[in-house]
Short mmCIF file of C-alpha atoms and ligand atoms in Angstrom, two decimals:
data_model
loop_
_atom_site.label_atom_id
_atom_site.label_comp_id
_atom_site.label_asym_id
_atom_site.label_seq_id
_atom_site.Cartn_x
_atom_site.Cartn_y
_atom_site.Cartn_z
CA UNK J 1 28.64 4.98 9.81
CA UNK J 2 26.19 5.05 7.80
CA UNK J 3 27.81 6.04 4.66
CA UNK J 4 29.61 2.63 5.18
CA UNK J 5 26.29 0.92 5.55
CA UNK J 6 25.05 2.23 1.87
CA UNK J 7 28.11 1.05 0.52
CA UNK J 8 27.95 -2.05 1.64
CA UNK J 9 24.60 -2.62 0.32
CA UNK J 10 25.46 -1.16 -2.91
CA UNK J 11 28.22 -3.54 -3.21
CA UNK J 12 26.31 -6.69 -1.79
CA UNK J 13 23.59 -5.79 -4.14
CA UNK J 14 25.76 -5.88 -7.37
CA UNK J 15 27.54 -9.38 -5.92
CA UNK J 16 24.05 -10.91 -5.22
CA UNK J 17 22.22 -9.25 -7.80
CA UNK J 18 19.90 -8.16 -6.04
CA UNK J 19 16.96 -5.53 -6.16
CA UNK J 20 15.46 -3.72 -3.12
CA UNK J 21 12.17 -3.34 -3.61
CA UNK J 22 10.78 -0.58 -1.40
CA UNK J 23 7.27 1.43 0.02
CA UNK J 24 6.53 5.36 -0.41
CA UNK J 25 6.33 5.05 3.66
CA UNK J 26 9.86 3.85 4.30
CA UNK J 27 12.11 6.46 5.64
CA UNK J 28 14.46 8.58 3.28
CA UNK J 29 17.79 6.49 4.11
CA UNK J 30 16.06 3.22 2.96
CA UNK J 31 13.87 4.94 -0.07
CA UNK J 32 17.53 6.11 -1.32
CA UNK J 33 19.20 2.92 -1.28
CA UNK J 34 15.99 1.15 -2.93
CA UNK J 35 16.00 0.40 -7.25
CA UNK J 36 12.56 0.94 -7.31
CA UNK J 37 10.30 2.86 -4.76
CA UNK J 38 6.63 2.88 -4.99
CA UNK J 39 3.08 2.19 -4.49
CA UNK J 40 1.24 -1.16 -3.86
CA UNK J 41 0.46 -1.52 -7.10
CA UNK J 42 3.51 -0.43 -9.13
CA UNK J 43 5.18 -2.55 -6.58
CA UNK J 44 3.80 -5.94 -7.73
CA UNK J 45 4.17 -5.08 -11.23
CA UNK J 46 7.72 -4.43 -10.82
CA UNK J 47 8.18 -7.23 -8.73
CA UNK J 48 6.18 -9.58 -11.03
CA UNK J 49 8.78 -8.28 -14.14
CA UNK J 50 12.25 -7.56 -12.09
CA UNK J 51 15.09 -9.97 -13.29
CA UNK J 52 16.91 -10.64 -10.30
CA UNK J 53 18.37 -13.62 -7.97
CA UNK J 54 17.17 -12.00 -4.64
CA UNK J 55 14.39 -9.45 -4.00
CA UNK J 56 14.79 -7.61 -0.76
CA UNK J 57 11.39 -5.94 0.12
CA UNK J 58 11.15 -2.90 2.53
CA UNK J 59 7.44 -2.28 3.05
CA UNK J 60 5.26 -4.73 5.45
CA UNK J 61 4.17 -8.42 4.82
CA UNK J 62 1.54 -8.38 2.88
CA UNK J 63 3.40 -6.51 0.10
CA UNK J 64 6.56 -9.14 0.39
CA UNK J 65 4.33 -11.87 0.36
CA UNK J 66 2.50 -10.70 -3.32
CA UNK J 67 5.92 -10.12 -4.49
CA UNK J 68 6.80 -13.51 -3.76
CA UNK J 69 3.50 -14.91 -5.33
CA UNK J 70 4.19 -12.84 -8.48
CA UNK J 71 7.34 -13.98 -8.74
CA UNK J 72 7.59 -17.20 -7.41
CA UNK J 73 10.80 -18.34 -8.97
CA UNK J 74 12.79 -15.66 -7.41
CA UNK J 75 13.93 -15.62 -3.38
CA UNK J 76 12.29 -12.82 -1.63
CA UNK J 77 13.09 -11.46 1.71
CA UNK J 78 11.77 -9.30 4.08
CA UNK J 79 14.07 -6.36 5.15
CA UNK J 80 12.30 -6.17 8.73
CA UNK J 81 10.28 -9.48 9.50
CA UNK J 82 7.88 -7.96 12.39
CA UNK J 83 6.85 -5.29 9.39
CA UNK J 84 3.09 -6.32 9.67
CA UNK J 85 0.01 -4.43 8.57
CA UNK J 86 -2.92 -4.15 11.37
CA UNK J 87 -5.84 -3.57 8.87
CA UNK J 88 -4.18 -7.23 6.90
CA UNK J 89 -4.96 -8.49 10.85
CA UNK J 90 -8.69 -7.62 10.92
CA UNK J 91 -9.96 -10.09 9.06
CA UNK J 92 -9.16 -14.07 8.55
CA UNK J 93 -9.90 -16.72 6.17
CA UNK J 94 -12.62 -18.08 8.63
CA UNK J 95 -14.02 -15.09 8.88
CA UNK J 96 -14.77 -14.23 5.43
CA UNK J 97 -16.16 -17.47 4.47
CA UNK J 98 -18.52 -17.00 7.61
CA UNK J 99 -19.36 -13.59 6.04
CA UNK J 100 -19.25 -15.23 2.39
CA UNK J 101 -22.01 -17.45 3.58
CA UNK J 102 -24.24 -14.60 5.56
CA UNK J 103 -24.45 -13.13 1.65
CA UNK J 104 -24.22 -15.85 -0.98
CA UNK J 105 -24.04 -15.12 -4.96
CA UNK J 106 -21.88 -11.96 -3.92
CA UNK J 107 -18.41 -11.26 -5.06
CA UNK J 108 -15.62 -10.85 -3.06
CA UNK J 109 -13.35 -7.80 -3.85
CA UNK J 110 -10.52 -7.95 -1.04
CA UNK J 111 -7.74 -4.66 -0.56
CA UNK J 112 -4.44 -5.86 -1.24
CA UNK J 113 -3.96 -5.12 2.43
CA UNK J 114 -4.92 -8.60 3.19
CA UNK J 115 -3.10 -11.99 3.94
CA UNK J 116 -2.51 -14.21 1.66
CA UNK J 117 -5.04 -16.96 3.16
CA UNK J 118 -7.88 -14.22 2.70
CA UNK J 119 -6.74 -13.36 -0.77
CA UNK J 120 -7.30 -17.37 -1.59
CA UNK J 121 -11.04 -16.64 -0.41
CA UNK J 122 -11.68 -13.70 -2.79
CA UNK J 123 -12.63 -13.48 -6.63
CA UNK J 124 -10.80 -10.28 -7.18
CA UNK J 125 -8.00 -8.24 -5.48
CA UNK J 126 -7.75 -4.45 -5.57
CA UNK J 127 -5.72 -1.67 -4.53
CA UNK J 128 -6.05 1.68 -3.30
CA UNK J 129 -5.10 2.85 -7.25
CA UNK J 130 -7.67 0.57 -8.86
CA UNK J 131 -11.07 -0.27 -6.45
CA UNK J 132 -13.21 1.76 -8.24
CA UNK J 133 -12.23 1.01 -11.78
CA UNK J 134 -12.14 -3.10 -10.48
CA UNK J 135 -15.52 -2.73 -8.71
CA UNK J 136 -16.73 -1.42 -12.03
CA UNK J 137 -15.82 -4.36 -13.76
CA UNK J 138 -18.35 -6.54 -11.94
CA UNK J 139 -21.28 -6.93 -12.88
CA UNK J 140 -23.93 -4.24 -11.25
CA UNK J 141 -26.02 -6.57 -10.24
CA UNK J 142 -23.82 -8.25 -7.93
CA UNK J 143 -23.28 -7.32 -4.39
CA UNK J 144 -20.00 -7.01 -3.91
CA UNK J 145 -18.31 -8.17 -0.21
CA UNK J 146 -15.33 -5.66 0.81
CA UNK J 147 -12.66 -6.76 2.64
CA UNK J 148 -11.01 -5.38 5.12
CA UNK J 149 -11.24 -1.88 4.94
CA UNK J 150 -13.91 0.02 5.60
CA UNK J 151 -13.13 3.50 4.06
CA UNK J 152 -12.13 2.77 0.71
CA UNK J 153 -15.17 0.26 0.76
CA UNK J 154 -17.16 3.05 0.96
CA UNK J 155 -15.23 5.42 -1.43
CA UNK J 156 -15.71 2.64 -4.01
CA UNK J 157 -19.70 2.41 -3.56
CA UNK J 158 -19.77 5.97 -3.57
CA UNK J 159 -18.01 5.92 -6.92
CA UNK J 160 -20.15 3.10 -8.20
CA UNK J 161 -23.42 1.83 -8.63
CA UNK J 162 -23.13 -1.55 -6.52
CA UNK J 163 -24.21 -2.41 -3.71
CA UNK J 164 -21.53 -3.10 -1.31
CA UNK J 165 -21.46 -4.42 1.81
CA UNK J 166 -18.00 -3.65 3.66
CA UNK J 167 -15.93 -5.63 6.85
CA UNK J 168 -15.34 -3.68 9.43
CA UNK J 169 -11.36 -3.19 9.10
CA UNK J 170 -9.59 0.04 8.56
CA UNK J 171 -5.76 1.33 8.79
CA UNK J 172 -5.20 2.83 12.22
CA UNK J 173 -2.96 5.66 10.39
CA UNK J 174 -5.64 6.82 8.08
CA UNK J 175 -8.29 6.25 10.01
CA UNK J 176 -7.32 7.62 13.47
CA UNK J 177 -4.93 10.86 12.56
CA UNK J 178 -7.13 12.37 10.03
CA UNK J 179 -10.27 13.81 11.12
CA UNK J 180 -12.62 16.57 9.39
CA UNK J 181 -11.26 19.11 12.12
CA UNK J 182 -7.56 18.36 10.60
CA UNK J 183 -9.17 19.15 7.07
CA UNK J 184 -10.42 22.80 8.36
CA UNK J 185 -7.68 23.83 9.57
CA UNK J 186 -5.42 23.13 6.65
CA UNK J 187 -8.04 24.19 4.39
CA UNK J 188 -7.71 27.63 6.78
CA UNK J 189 -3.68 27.78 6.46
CA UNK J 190 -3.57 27.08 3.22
CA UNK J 191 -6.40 27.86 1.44
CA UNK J 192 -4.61 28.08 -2.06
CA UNK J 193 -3.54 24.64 -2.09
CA UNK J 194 -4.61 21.44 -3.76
CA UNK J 195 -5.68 18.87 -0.47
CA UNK J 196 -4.75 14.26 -1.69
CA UNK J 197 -6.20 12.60 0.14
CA UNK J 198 -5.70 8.83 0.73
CA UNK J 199 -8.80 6.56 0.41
CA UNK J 200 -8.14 4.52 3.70
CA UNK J 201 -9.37 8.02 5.29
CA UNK J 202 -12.69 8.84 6.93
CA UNK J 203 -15.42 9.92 4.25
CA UNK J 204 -15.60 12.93 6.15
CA UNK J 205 -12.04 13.54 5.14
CA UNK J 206 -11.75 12.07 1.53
CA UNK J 207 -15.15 13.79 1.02
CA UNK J 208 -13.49 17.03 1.22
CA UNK J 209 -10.27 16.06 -0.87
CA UNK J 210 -10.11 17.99 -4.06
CA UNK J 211 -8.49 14.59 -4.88
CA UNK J 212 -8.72 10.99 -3.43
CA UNK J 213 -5.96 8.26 -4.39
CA UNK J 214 -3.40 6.12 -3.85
CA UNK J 215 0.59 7.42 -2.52
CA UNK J 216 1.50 6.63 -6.49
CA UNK J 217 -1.52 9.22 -7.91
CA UNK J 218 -0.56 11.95 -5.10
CA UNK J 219 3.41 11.51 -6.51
CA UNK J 220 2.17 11.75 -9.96
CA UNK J 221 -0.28 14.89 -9.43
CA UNK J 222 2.57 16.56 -7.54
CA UNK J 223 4.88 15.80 -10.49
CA UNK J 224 2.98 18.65 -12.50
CA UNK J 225 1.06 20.82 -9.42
CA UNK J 226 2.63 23.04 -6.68
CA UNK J 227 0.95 24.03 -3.69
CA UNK J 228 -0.26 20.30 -2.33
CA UNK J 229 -1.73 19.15 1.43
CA UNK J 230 -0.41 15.22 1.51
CA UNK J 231 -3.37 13.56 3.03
CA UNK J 232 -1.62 10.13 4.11
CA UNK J 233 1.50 8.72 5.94
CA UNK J 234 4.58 11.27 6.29
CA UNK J 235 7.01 9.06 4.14
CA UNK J 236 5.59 10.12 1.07
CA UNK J 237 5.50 13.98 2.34
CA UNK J 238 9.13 13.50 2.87
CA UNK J 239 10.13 12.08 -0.47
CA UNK J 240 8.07 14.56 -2.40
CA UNK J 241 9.79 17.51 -0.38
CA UNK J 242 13.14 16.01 -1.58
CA UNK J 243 12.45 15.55 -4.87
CA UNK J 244 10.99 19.05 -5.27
CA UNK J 245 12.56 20.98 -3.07
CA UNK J 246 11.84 24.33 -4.76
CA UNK J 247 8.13 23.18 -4.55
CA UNK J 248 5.27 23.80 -1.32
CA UNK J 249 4.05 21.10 0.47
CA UNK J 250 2.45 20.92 3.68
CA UNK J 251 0.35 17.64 5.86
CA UNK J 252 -2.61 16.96 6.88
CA UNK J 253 -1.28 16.02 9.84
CA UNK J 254 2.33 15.19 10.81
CA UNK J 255 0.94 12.43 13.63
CA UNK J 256 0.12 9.54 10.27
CA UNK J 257 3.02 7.58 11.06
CA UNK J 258 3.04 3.99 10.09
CA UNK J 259 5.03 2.41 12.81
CA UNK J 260 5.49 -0.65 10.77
CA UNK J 261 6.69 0.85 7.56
CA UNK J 262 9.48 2.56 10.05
CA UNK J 263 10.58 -0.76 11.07
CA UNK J 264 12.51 -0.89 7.92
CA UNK J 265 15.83 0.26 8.76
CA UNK J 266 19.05 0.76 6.66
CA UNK J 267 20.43 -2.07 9.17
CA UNK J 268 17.85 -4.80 8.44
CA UNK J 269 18.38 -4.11 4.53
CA UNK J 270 21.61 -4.90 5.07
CA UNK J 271 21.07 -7.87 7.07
CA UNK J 272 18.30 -8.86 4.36
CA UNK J 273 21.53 -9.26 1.95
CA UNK J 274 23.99 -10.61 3.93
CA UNK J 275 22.39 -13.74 4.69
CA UNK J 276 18.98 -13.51 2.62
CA UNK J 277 16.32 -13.39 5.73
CA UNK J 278 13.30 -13.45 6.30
CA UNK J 279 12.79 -15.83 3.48
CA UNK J 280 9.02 -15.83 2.05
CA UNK J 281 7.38 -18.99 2.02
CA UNK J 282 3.95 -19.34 0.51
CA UNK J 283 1.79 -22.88 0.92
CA UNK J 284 1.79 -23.72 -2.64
CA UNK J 285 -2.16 -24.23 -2.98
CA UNK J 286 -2.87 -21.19 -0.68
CA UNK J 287 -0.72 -19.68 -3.35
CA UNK J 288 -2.45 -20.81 -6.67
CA UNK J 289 -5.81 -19.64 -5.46
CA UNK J 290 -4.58 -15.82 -4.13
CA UNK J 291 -2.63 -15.37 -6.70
CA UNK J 292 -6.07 -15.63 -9.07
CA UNK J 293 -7.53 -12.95 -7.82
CA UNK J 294 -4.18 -10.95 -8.25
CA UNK J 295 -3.99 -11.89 -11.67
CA UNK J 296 -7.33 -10.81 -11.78
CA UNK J 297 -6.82 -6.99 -10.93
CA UNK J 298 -3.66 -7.18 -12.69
CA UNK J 299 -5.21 -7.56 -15.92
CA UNK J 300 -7.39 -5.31 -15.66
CA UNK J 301 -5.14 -2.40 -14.36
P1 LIG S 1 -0.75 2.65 -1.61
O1 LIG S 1 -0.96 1.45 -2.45
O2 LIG S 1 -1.62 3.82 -1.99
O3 LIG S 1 0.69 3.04 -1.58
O4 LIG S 1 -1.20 2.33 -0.12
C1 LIG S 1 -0.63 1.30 0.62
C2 LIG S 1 -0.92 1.43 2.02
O5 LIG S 1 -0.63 0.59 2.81
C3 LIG S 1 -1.60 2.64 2.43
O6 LIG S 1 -1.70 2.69 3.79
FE1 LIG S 2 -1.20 -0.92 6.93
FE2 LIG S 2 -2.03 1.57 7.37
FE3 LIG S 2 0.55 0.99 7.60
FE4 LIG S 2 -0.64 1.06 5.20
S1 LIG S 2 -0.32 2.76 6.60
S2 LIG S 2 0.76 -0.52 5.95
S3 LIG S 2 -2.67 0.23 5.70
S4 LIG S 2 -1.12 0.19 8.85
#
């Protein structure tokens, strides 16, 4: 059953050229069907550079949706349309210009992890790959205005010498299934290994990583290490144990499941290419002022 499914999408793919377009969090099925498979940064790259007629996406919203504004010209489609994010919920545009006004002459840095609306409200975009080196690109006497999350707003004025003032989002996964309990007792089963963290964690967790980043900078550390505690959502964990089988891996904890990543099933990619839904539509002048501050972090990453 479903060998037939991966052949059909390998087939449909080739007819429609298409690219799928997919999240370290996805499951294994979908990650091995995908052309490209990565973080939410090497994910807009690619998708602002991939030649293609149809871009299926298997990740959540948010990451579609800066496909589609990096590549405008191309149809992009959602592989599971209820595939939301719940930190990209904590904050709207009214919000943030009520909070842009409580602190004026600031700059706004907003996580990728945001709609599109809110991205149209900040200067700059980031991801979990490039806060701090973004954050250190504005000027230091600025106060800078986080949005949404929390955590890595606070991992990136720890690493900096801003002052910054976070909103008080965070990712349920990160935030609620690692705590500093989790960290000593990995640190007590395996006390030779190397503990990632990711930055949407608790400071009292990524303040005990031996390294903090993104999914991307945990697959590229564990490219040339052995011996690694994955400090974010399982997918990852289970692509790296694939690819390296003959390597040791263990998790911080096995409860970081992002529901909405697991939405994505080999069913709905399928679907995605047979009849090309859940279209992405952007508002065109929503989408000339986010995609500034994407352009924005692009160049400078
Ligand atoms: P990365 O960009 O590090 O892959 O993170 C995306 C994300 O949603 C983490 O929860
Ligand atoms: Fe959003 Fe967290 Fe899921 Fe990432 S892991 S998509 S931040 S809910």
């Amino acid at each position: 059953m479903e060998n037939n499914i991966v052949e059909k999408i390998i087939k449909l793919k080739k007819e429609k050229n298409a690219v799928i377009l997919a999240h370290n969090y996805v499951t294994m099925d979908v990650q091995n069907v995908a052309d490209f498979v990565g973080d939410s940064l090497a994910l807009a790259q690619k998708a602002k550079t991939v030649e293609a007629d149809l871009i299926v996406f298997c990740g959540v919203r948010f990451m579609g949706e800066t496909a589609k504004l990096l590549n405008p010209e191309t149809k992009v489609v959602l592989a599971n349309k209820n595939a939301g994010c719940p930190m990209a919920d904590m904050i709207t545009a009214d919000q943030l210009k009520d909070f842009k006004a409580e602190h004026p002459n600031s700059t706004v840095m907003c996580y990728v992890n945001s709609s599109i609306e809110v991205k149209a409200e900040s200067d700059i975009c980031c991801t979990s790959s490039n806060a701090v080196k973004i954050a250190k690109s504005v000027p230091e006497d600025k106060t800078i205005l986080f949005v949404p999350d929390k955590n890595l707003g606070t991992y990136v004025a720890q690493q900096t010498k801003h002052k910054v003032i976070v909103w008080d989002g965070f990712c349920p996964v990160h935030n609620n299934n690692f705590s500093k309990i989790d960290v000593e007792k990995v640190r007590k089963n395996f006390p030779d290994y190397k503990l990632l963290v990711h930055p949407e964690s608790l400071p009292e967790v990524f303040n005990k990583a031996d390294i903090v980043g993104s999914t991307k900078g945990m697959a590229d550390y564990s490219e040339e290490n052995n011996k690694i505690i994955i400090g974010t959502e399982v997918g990852l964990l289970r692509q790296l144990e694939a690819k390296y089988p003959e390597k040791k891996f263990a998790a911080l904890s096995e409860k970081a499941i992002c529901v909405n990543m697991k939405k994505n099933t080999l069913k709905d990619v399928l679907n995605s290419l047979e009849n090309e839904t859940d279209e992405i539509i952007i508002d065109a002048e929503i989408a000339k002022r986010a995609l500034k501050s994407i352009e924005a972090m692009l160049e400078l990453s």
